[in-house]
Amino acid sequence: MSYIEVIGLKKTYSGRFGGNKVEALKNVSFSVEEGEFIAVMGESGSGKTTLLNILAALDKPTGGSVLLRGTDISRIREASLAEFRRDNLGYVFQEFNLLDTFTVEDNIYLPLVLAAKPFREMQSKLMNISQRLGIAGILKKYPYEVSGGQKQRAAVARALITEPMVILADEPTGALDSKSSDDLLNLFRDVNRGGMTIIMVTHSVKAASVASRVLFIRDGEVYHQIYRGGSDDESMYQKISDTLTLIATGGDAK
């Protein structure tokens, strides 16, 4: 059994009064093995963000299912969803989503506080993860006092501190300068090499180039996939660019 199994996923949005239905996802199927690093790409409106939101149990599909190590997340009761997300999924947002009235330390602690973990356990986890991510020196500062790159590292720490099954990232480099983007991508690569499964939605060819597989979505369907194999980042960059050109010109990559 695959770590994550996406089977015949569909999502249809209806207009305000039931008209003008939009098929965001039509029939998406793919599997993810434990320890994979997958980038999801596609033009705006292709359905990639809808896919990520369903994988994160933030939205429910109209049809099909998502199995996370055998559990169909679309069938989890609403009352249990928040706990399921907190215990199994780590989410990294483009705009960081840190609370400005909390210190960096307290922002990272938050999911453990909500899970009622003992403070000693929280401290131990924070010490390990903050040193690993190079943010031990800013823990007592507030988000508005640190750089964008440091904010994103704090957001990654918050996602990782619960030791989730998978990290889901929505355009994680979108609000960063080039150096901070490079630092974050290297961080993701290191975390992935440590065994963490990552699914990242991105518009950035450079960001996608560090993934072990790139999944292209077009018009709500899986259009094409690229596997890294023995390719280096430069070769991946070229393959991704060529595929995006095909998508933009209406070509067929299959």
mmCIF file of C-alpha atoms in Angstrom:
data_model
loop_
_atom_site.group_PDB
_atom_site.id
_atom_site.type_symbol
_atom_site.label_atom_id
_atom_site.label_comp_id
_atom_site.label_asym_id
_atom_site.label_seq_id
_atom_site.Cartn_x
_atom_site.Cartn_y
_atom_site.Cartn_z
ATOM 1 C CA MET A 1 0.000 0.000 0.000
ATOM 2 C CA SER A 2 1.249 3.476 -0.893
ATOM 3 C CA TYR A 3 1.780 6.055 1.837
ATOM 4 C CA ILE A 4 -0.790 8.357 0.203
ATOM 5 C CA GLU A 5 -3.287 7.166 -2.408
ATOM 6 C CA VAL A 6 -5.379 9.679 -4.363
ATOM 7 C CA ILE A 7 -8.179 7.867 -6.211
ATOM 8 C CA GLY A 8 -10.512 9.437 -8.785
ATOM 9 C CA LEU A 9 -10.565 12.773 -6.983
ATOM 10 C CA LYS A 10 -13.234 15.235 -8.119
ATOM 11 C CA LYS A 11 -14.220 18.660 -6.854
ATOM 12 C CA THR A 12 -17.061 20.728 -8.256
ATOM 13 C CA TYR A 13 -17.933 24.201 -6.991
ATOM 14 C CA SER A 14 -21.427 25.567 -7.547
ATOM 15 C CA GLY A 15 -22.338 29.208 -8.008
ATOM 16 C CA ARG A 16 -24.074 31.143 -5.284
ATOM 17 C CA PHE A 17 -27.544 30.035 -6.396
ATOM 18 C CA GLY A 18 -26.571 26.598 -7.660
ATOM 19 C CA GLY A 19 -25.649 27.618 -11.196
ATOM 20 C CA ASN A 20 -22.340 28.059 -13.043
ATOM 21 C CA LYS A 21 -20.738 24.870 -11.769
ATOM 22 C CA VAL A 22 -16.948 24.763 -12.001
ATOM 23 C CA GLU A 23 -14.994 21.503 -12.081
ATOM 24 C CA ALA A 24 -11.814 22.294 -10.173
ATOM 25 C CA LEU A 25 -10.728 18.634 -10.192
ATOM 26 C CA LYS A 26 -12.103 16.123 -12.692
ATOM 27 C CA ASN A 27 -10.479 12.739 -12.129
ATOM 28 C CA VAL A 28 -7.165 12.954 -10.297
ATOM 29 C CA SER A 29 -5.380 9.756 -9.314
ATOM 30 C CA PHE A 30 -1.788 9.268 -8.141
ATOM 31 C CA SER A 31 0.119 7.689 -5.281
ATOM 32 C CA VAL A 32 2.885 8.966 -3.020
ATOM 33 C CA GLU A 33 5.504 6.769 -1.415
ATOM 34 C CA GLU A 34 6.873 7.475 2.038
ATOM 35 C CA GLY A 35 9.840 9.842 1.842
ATOM 36 C CA GLU A 36 8.967 11.304 -1.568
ATOM 37 C CA PHE A 37 9.290 15.027 -2.287
ATOM 38 C CA ILE A 38 6.626 15.980 -4.821
ATOM 39 C CA ALA A 39 6.139 19.367 -6.446
ATOM 40 C CA VAL A 40 2.716 20.130 -7.939
ATOM 41 C CA MET A 41 2.669 22.625 -10.795
ATOM 42 C CA GLY A 42 0.132 24.079 -13.206
ATOM 43 C CA GLU A 43 -1.284 27.347 -14.438
ATOM 44 C CA SER A 44 -3.516 29.478 -12.212
ATOM 45 C CA GLY A 45 -6.935 27.860 -12.016
ATOM 46 C CA SER A 46 -5.601 24.410 -12.912
ATOM 47 C CA GLY A 47 -6.768 22.888 -9.628
ATOM 48 C CA LYS A 48 -3.466 22.474 -7.799
ATOM 49 C CA THR A 49 -4.440 24.561 -4.744
ATOM 50 C CA THR A 50 -7.788 22.751 -4.539
ATOM 51 C CA LEU A 51 -5.858 19.474 -4.581
ATOM 52 C CA LEU A 52 -3.571 20.628 -1.770
ATOM 53 C CA ASN A 53 -6.516 21.794 0.339
ATOM 54 C CA ILE A 54 -8.182 18.396 -0.016
ATOM 55 C CA LEU A 55 -4.932 16.611 0.879
ATOM 56 C CA ALA A 56 -4.755 18.875 3.952
ATOM 57 C CA ALA A 57 -8.341 17.974 4.914
ATOM 58 C CA LEU A 58 -9.242 21.660 4.637
ATOM 59 C CA ASP A 59 -11.757 20.885 1.902
ATOM 60 C CA LYS A 60 -13.779 17.788 0.999
ATOM 61 C CA PRO A 61 -13.914 16.256 -2.485
ATOM 62 C CA THR A 62 -17.130 15.933 -4.471
ATOM 63 C CA GLY A 63 -16.045 12.431 -5.461
ATOM 64 C CA GLY A 64 -13.147 10.042 -5.054
ATOM 65 C CA SER A 65 -10.977 9.576 -1.991
ATOM 66 C CA VAL A 66 -7.629 10.336 -0.372
ATOM 67 C CA LEU A 67 -6.085 7.564 1.700
ATOM 68 C CA LEU A 68 -3.346 8.553 4.140
ATOM 69 C CA ARG A 69 -1.717 5.289 5.178
ATOM 70 C CA GLY A 70 -5.045 3.546 4.658
ATOM 71 C CA THR A 71 -7.269 6.158 6.330
ATOM 72 C CA ASP A 72 -9.785 7.874 4.044
ATOM 73 C CA ILE A 73 -9.440 11.461 5.218
ATOM 74 C CA SER A 74 -12.611 12.559 3.414
ATOM 75 C CA ARG A 75 -14.634 10.322 5.736
ATOM 76 C CA ILE A 76 -13.242 11.664 8.995
ATOM 77 C CA ARG A 77 -15.974 13.294 11.069
ATOM 78 C CA GLU A 78 -15.932 17.094 11.195
ATOM 79 C CA ALA A 79 -15.513 17.031 14.985
ATOM 80 C CA SER A 80 -12.303 14.995 14.620
ATOM 81 C CA LEU A 81 -10.734 16.803 11.641
ATOM 82 C CA ALA A 82 -8.819 19.475 13.560
ATOM 83 C CA GLU A 83 -7.195 16.854 15.775
ATOM 84 C CA PHE A 84 -6.388 14.667 12.751
ATOM 85 C CA ARG A 85 -4.728 17.576 10.909
ATOM 86 C CA ARG A 86 -2.759 18.584 13.987
ATOM 87 C CA ASP A 87 -1.481 15.069 14.646
ATOM 88 C CA ASN A 88 -0.759 13.938 11.089
ATOM 89 C CA LEU A 89 -0.233 16.914 8.774
ATOM 90 C CA GLY A 90 2.183 19.823 8.770
ATOM 91 C CA TYR A 91 1.135 22.828 6.652
ATOM 92 C CA VAL A 92 3.489 25.577 5.487
ATOM 93 C CA PHE A 93 1.727 28.681 4.150
ATOM 94 C CA GLN A 94 3.082 31.202 1.655
ATOM 95 C CA GLU A 95 2.423 34.124 4.015
ATOM 96 C CA PHE A 96 3.803 32.263 7.059
ATOM 97 C CA ASN A 97 0.571 32.623 9.141
ATOM 98 C CA LEU A 98 2.473 33.475 12.309
ATOM 99 C CA LEU A 99 0.696 35.345 15.110
ATOM 100 C CA ASP A 100 2.332 38.745 15.654
ATOM 101 C CA THR A 101 1.242 38.871 19.319
ATOM 102 C CA PHE A 102 3.156 35.631 20.016
ATOM 103 C CA THR A 103 6.917 35.248 20.085
ATOM 104 C CA VAL A 104 8.520 32.982 17.487
ATOM 105 C CA GLU A 105 8.907 30.410 20.257
ATOM 106 C CA ASP A 106 5.215 30.508 21.173
ATOM 107 C CA ASN A 107 4.178 30.315 17.516
ATOM 108 C CA ILE A 108 6.170 27.097 17.146
ATOM 109 C CA TYR A 109 4.804 25.724 20.421
ATOM 110 C CA LEU A 110 1.181 26.367 19.423
ATOM 111 C CA PRO A 111 0.225 22.968 17.906
ATOM 112 C CA LEU A 112 1.777 21.176 20.905
ATOM 113 C CA VAL A 113 -0.103 23.441 23.321
ATOM 114 C CA LEU A 114 -3.350 22.640 21.500
ATOM 115 C CA ALA A 115 -2.483 18.947 21.812
ATOM 116 C CA ALA A 116 -1.938 19.429 25.584
ATOM 117 C CA LYS A 117 1.635 18.086 25.471
ATOM 118 C CA PRO A 118 3.754 18.325 28.658
ATOM 119 C CA PHE A 119 5.930 21.442 28.742
ATOM 120 C CA ARG A 120 9.143 19.437 29.189
ATOM 121 C CA GLU A 121 8.382 17.498 25.998
ATOM 122 C CA MET A 122 7.626 20.748 24.191
ATOM 123 C CA GLN A 123 10.905 22.292 25.324
ATOM 124 C CA SER A 124 12.907 19.288 24.182
ATOM 125 C CA LYS A 125 11.309 19.269 20.748
ATOM 126 C CA LEU A 126 11.724 23.024 20.352
ATOM 127 C CA MET A 127 15.400 22.892 21.265
ATOM 128 C CA ASN A 128 16.118 20.178 18.709
ATOM 129 C CA ILE A 129 14.133 21.697 15.865
ATOM 130 C CA SER A 130 15.234 25.304 16.397
ATOM 131 C CA GLN A 131 18.893 24.293 16.313
ATOM 132 C CA ARG A 132 18.305 22.129 13.259
ATOM 133 C CA LEU A 133 16.648 25.022 11.412
ATOM 134 C CA GLY A 134 19.071 27.681 12.602
ATOM 135 C CA ILE A 135 16.544 29.846 14.450
ATOM 136 C CA ALA A 136 17.535 29.244 18.086
ATOM 137 C CA GLY A 137 18.724 32.857 18.344
ATOM 138 C CA ILE A 138 15.376 34.442 17.409
ATOM 139 C CA LEU A 139 12.959 32.419 19.539
ATOM 140 C CA LYS A 140 12.229 35.287 21.961
ATOM 141 C CA LYS A 141 11.606 37.782 19.149
ATOM 142 C CA TYR A 142 8.264 38.560 17.573
ATOM 143 C CA PRO A 143 7.511 37.800 13.896
ATOM 144 C CA TYR A 144 7.617 41.503 12.962
ATOM 145 C CA GLU A 145 11.173 41.681 14.313
ATOM 146 C CA VAL A 146 12.672 39.007 12.036
ATOM 147 C CA SER A 147 13.263 38.586 8.299
ATOM 148 C CA GLY A 148 10.985 36.829 5.820
ATOM 149 C CA GLY A 149 13.363 33.900 5.617
ATOM 150 C CA GLN A 150 13.421 33.556 9.403
ATOM 151 C CA LYS A 151 9.612 33.724 9.511
ATOM 152 C CA GLN A 152 9.375 30.925 6.974
ATOM 153 C CA ARG A 153 11.847 28.811 8.953
ATOM 154 C CA ALA A 154 9.695 29.374 12.031
ATOM 155 C CA ALA A 155 6.639 28.301 10.027
ATOM 156 C CA VAL A 156 8.477 25.148 8.935
ATOM 157 C CA ALA A 157 9.471 24.490 12.558
ATOM 158 C CA ARG A 158 5.827 24.802 13.619
ATOM 159 C CA ALA A 159 4.857 22.316 10.903
ATOM 160 C CA LEU A 160 7.598 19.846 11.838
ATOM 161 C CA ILE A 161 7.393 19.976 15.631
ATOM 162 C CA THR A 162 4.388 17.629 15.753
ATOM 163 C CA GLU A 163 6.384 15.035 13.754
ATOM 164 C CA PRO A 164 3.676 14.800 11.064
ATOM 165 C CA MET A 165 3.295 12.076 8.454
ATOM 166 C CA VAL A 166 3.555 14.597 5.630
ATOM 167 C CA ILE A 167 4.446 18.248 5.079
ATOM 168 C CA LEU A 168 2.125 20.173 2.738
ATOM 169 C CA ALA A 169 3.491 23.478 1.445
ATOM 170 C CA ASP A 170 1.557 26.126 -0.498
ATOM 171 C CA GLU A 171 3.900 28.343 -2.550
ATOM 172 C CA PRO A 172 6.420 28.382 0.340
ATOM 173 C CA THR A 173 8.974 30.512 -1.552
ATOM 174 C CA GLY A 174 6.417 32.954 -2.986
ATOM 175 C CA ALA A 175 6.977 35.686 -0.392
ATOM 176 C CA LEU A 176 10.754 35.249 -0.108
ATOM 177 C CA ASP A 177 13.741 36.881 -1.782
ATOM 178 C CA SER A 178 16.086 34.696 -3.821
ATOM 179 C CA LYS A 179 18.550 33.960 -0.993
ATOM 180 C CA SER A 180 15.803 33.100 1.490
ATOM 181 C CA SER A 181 14.163 30.928 -1.182
ATOM 182 C CA ASP A 182 17.409 29.040 -1.745
ATOM 183 C CA ASP A 183 17.841 28.574 2.006
ATOM 184 C CA LEU A 184 14.297 27.225 2.372
ATOM 185 C CA LEU A 185 14.662 24.834 -0.566
ATOM 186 C CA ASN A 186 17.919 23.498 0.873
ATOM 187 C CA LEU A 187 16.102 23.083 4.186
ATOM 188 C CA PHE A 188 13.284 21.152 2.520
ATOM 189 C CA ARG A 189 15.823 18.978 0.739
ATOM 190 C CA ASP A 190 17.567 18.196 4.043
ATOM 191 C CA VAL A 191 14.265 17.456 5.804
ATOM 192 C CA ASN A 192 13.253 15.189 2.931
ATOM 193 C CA ARG A 193 16.571 13.349 3.050
ATOM 194 C CA GLY A 194 15.810 12.725 6.708
ATOM 195 C CA GLY A 195 12.733 10.768 5.611
ATOM 196 C CA MET A 196 9.975 13.407 5.643
ATOM 197 C CA THR A 197 7.346 13.196 2.893
ATOM 198 C CA ILE A 198 6.720 16.596 1.273
ATOM 199 C CA ILE A 199 4.062 17.761 -1.189
ATOM 200 C CA MET A 200 4.639 21.319 -2.390
ATOM 201 C CA VAL A 201 2.491 23.453 -4.692
ATOM 202 C CA THR A 202 4.638 25.976 -6.536
ATOM 203 C CA HIS A 203 4.808 28.231 -9.593
ATOM 204 C CA SER A 204 8.593 28.350 -9.323
ATOM 205 C CA VAL A 205 10.560 26.152 -11.719
ATOM 206 C CA LYS A 206 13.583 26.535 -9.456
ATOM 207 C CA ALA A 207 11.638 25.351 -6.409
ATOM 208 C CA ALA A 208 10.195 22.375 -8.275
ATOM 209 C CA SER A 209 13.679 21.422 -9.470
ATOM 210 C CA VAL A 210 14.669 20.175 -5.999
ATOM 211 C CA ALA A 211 11.770 17.689 -5.836
ATOM 212 C CA SER A 212 12.073 13.984 -6.542
ATOM 213 C CA ARG A 213 8.943 14.126 -8.721
ATOM 214 C CA VAL A 214 6.953 16.905 -10.382
ATOM 215 C CA LEU A 215 3.236 16.452 -10.948
ATOM 216 C CA PHE A 216 1.611 18.735 -13.531
ATOM 217 C CA ILE A 217 -2.095 19.579 -13.265
ATOM 218 C CA ARG A 218 -3.985 20.984 -16.259
ATOM 219 C CA ASP A 219 -7.717 21.698 -16.333
ATOM 220 C CA GLY A 220 -8.317 19.684 -13.184
ATOM 221 C CA GLU A 221 -6.503 16.548 -14.325
ATOM 222 C CA VAL A 222 -3.018 15.043 -14.052
ATOM 223 C CA TYR A 223 -1.347 16.074 -17.306
ATOM 224 C CA HIS A 224 2.177 14.744 -16.903
ATOM 225 C CA GLN A 225 4.778 13.645 -14.339
ATOM 226 C CA ILE A 226 8.542 14.000 -14.256
ATOM 227 C CA TYR A 227 10.693 11.748 -12.071
ATOM 228 C CA ARG A 228 14.122 12.909 -10.998
ATOM 229 C CA GLY A 229 15.878 9.578 -11.303
ATOM 230 C CA GLY A 230 19.557 10.428 -11.710
ATOM 231 C CA SER A 231 18.914 13.976 -12.995
ATOM 232 C CA ASP A 232 20.594 16.951 -11.342
ATOM 233 C CA ASP A 233 18.761 20.197 -10.547
ATOM 234 C CA GLU A 234 19.777 21.791 -13.848
ATOM 235 C CA SER A 235 18.381 18.899 -15.899
ATOM 236 C CA MET A 236 15.179 18.915 -13.836
ATOM 237 C CA TYR A 237 14.860 22.663 -14.417
ATOM 238 C CA GLN A 238 15.032 22.156 -18.180
ATOM 239 C CA LYS A 239 12.544 19.268 -18.188
ATOM 240 C CA ILE A 240 10.091 21.270 -16.096
ATOM 241 C CA SER A 241 10.461 24.357 -18.308
ATOM 242 C CA ASP A 242 9.835 22.284 -21.441
ATOM 243 C CA THR A 243 6.692 20.739 -19.935
ATOM 244 C CA LEU A 244 5.325 24.121 -18.835
ATOM 245 C CA THR A 245 5.859 25.398 -22.384
ATOM 246 C CA LEU A 246 3.838 22.454 -23.708
ATOM 247 C CA ILE A 247 1.056 23.212 -21.244
ATOM 248 C CA ALA A 248 1.017 26.891 -22.218
ATOM 249 C CA THR A 249 0.866 26.076 -25.948
ATOM 250 C CA GLY A 250 -1.700 23.296 -25.604
ATOM 251 C CA GLY A 251 0.730 20.516 -26.506
ATOM 252 C CA ASP A 252 0.623 16.919 -25.337
ATOM 253 C CA ALA A 253 3.384 15.668 -23.038
ATOM 254 C CA LYS A 254 1.958 12.174 -22.594
#
